PDB file of C-alpha atoms in Angstrom:
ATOM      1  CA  UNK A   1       0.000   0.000   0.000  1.00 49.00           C
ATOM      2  CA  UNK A   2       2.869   2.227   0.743  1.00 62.00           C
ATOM      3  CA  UNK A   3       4.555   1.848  -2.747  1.00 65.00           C
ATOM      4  CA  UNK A   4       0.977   2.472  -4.416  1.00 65.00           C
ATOM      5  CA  UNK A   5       1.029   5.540  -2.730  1.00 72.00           C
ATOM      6  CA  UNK A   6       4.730   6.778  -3.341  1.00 68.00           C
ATOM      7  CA  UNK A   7       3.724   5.787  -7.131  1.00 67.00           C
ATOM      8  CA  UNK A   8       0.905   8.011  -6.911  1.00 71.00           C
ATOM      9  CA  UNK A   9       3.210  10.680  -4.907  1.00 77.00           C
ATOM     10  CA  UNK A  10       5.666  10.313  -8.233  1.00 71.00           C
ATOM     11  CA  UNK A  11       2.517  10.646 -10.635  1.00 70.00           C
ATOM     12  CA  UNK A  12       1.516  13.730  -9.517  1.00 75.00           C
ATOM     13  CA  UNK A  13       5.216  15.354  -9.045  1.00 73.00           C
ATOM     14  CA  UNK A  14       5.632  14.666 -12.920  1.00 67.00           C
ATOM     15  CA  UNK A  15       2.374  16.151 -14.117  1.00 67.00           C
ATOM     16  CA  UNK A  16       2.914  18.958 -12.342  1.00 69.00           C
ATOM     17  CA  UNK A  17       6.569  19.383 -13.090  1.00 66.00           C
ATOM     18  CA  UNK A  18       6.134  18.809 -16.851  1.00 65.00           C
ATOM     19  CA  UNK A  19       2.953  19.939 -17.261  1.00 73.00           C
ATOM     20  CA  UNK A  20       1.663  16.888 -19.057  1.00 71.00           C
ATOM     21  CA  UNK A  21      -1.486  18.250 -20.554  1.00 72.00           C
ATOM     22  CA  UNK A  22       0.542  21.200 -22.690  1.00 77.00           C
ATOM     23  CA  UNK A  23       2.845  18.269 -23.340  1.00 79.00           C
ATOM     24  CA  UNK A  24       0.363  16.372 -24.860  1.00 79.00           C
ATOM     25  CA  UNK A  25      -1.633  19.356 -26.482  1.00 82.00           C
ATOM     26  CA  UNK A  26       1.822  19.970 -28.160  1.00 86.00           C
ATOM     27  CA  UNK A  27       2.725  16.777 -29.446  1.00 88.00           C
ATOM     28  CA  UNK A  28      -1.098  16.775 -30.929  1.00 86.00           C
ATOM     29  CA  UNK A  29      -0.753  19.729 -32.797  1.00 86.00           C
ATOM     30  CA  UNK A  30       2.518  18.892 -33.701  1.00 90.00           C
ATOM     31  CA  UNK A  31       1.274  15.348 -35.142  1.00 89.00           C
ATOM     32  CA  UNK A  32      -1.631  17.162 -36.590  1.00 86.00           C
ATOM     33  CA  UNK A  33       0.472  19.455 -38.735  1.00 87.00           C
ATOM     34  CA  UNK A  34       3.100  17.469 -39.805  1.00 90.00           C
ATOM     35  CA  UNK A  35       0.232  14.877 -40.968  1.00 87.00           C
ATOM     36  CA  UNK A  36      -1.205  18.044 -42.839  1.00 84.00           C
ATOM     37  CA  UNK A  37       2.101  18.603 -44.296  1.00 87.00           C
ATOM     38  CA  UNK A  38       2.694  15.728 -45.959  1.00 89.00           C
ATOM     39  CA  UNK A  39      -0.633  15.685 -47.275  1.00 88.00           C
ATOM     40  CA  UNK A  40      -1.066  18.622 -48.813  1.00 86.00           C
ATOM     41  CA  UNK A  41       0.252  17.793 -52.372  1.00 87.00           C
ATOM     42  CA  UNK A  42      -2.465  15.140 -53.102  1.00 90.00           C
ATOM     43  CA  UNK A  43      -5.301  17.601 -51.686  1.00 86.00           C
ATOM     44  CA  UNK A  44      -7.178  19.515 -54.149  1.00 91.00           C
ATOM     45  CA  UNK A  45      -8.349  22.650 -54.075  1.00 92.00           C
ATOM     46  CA  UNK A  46     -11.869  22.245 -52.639  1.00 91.00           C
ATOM     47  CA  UNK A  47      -9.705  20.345 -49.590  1.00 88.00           C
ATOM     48  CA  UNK A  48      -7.420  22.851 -49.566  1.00 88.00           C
ATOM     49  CA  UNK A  49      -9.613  25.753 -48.606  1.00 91.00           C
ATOM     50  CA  UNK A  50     -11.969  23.699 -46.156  1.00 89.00           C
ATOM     51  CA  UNK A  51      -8.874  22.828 -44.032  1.00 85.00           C
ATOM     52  CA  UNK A  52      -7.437  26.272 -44.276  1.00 86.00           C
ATOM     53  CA  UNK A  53     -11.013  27.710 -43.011  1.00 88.00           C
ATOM     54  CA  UNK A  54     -11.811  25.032 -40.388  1.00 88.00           C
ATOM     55  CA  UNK A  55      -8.202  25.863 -38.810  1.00 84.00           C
ATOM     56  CA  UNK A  56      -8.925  29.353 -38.913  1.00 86.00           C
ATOM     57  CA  UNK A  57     -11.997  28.933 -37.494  1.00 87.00           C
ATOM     58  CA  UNK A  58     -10.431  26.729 -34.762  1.00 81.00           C
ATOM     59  CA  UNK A  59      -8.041  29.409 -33.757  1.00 81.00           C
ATOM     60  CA  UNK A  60     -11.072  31.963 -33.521  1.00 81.00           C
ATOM     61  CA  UNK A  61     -12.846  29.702 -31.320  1.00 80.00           C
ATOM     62  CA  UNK A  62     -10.596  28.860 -28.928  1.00 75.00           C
ATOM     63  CA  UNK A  63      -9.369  32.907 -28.933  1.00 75.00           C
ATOM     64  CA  UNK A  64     -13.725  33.482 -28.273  1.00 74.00           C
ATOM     65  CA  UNK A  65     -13.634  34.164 -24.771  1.00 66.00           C
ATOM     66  CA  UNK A  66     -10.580  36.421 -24.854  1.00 64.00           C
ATOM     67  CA  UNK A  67     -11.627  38.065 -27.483  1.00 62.00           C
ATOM     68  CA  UNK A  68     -14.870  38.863 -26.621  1.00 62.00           C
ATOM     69  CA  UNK A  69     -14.286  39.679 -22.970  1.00 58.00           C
TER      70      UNK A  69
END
């Protein structure tokens, strides 16, 4: 019971030293984009502009609040 503990002890130390959840929004965006990247070639144009406006939107979105504050 004691080492379930100090494992949750160290658990909780990490996320809050590393921040896990930016660590993981990063690595999603990161994955996201490079995914993007690599597909943009065999996207037509149609594809092209729906992904460029649902991004933009995104970024509006999550700026709402601040924005509009």
């Amino acid at each position: 019971m004691n080492t379930l503990s100090a494992a949750q002890s160290l658990l909780q130390k990490l996320t809050q030293t590393v921040y896990l959840d930016r660590v993981l929004k990063i690595a999603g965006v990161a994955g996201f984009v490079i995914t993007y990247l690599n597909a943009w070639r065999s996207m037509g144009l149609g594809l092209k502009a729906g992904f460029v406006c649902s991004a933009a939107a995104w970024f509006v979105g999550a700026r709402f609040t601040k924005i509009y504050r």
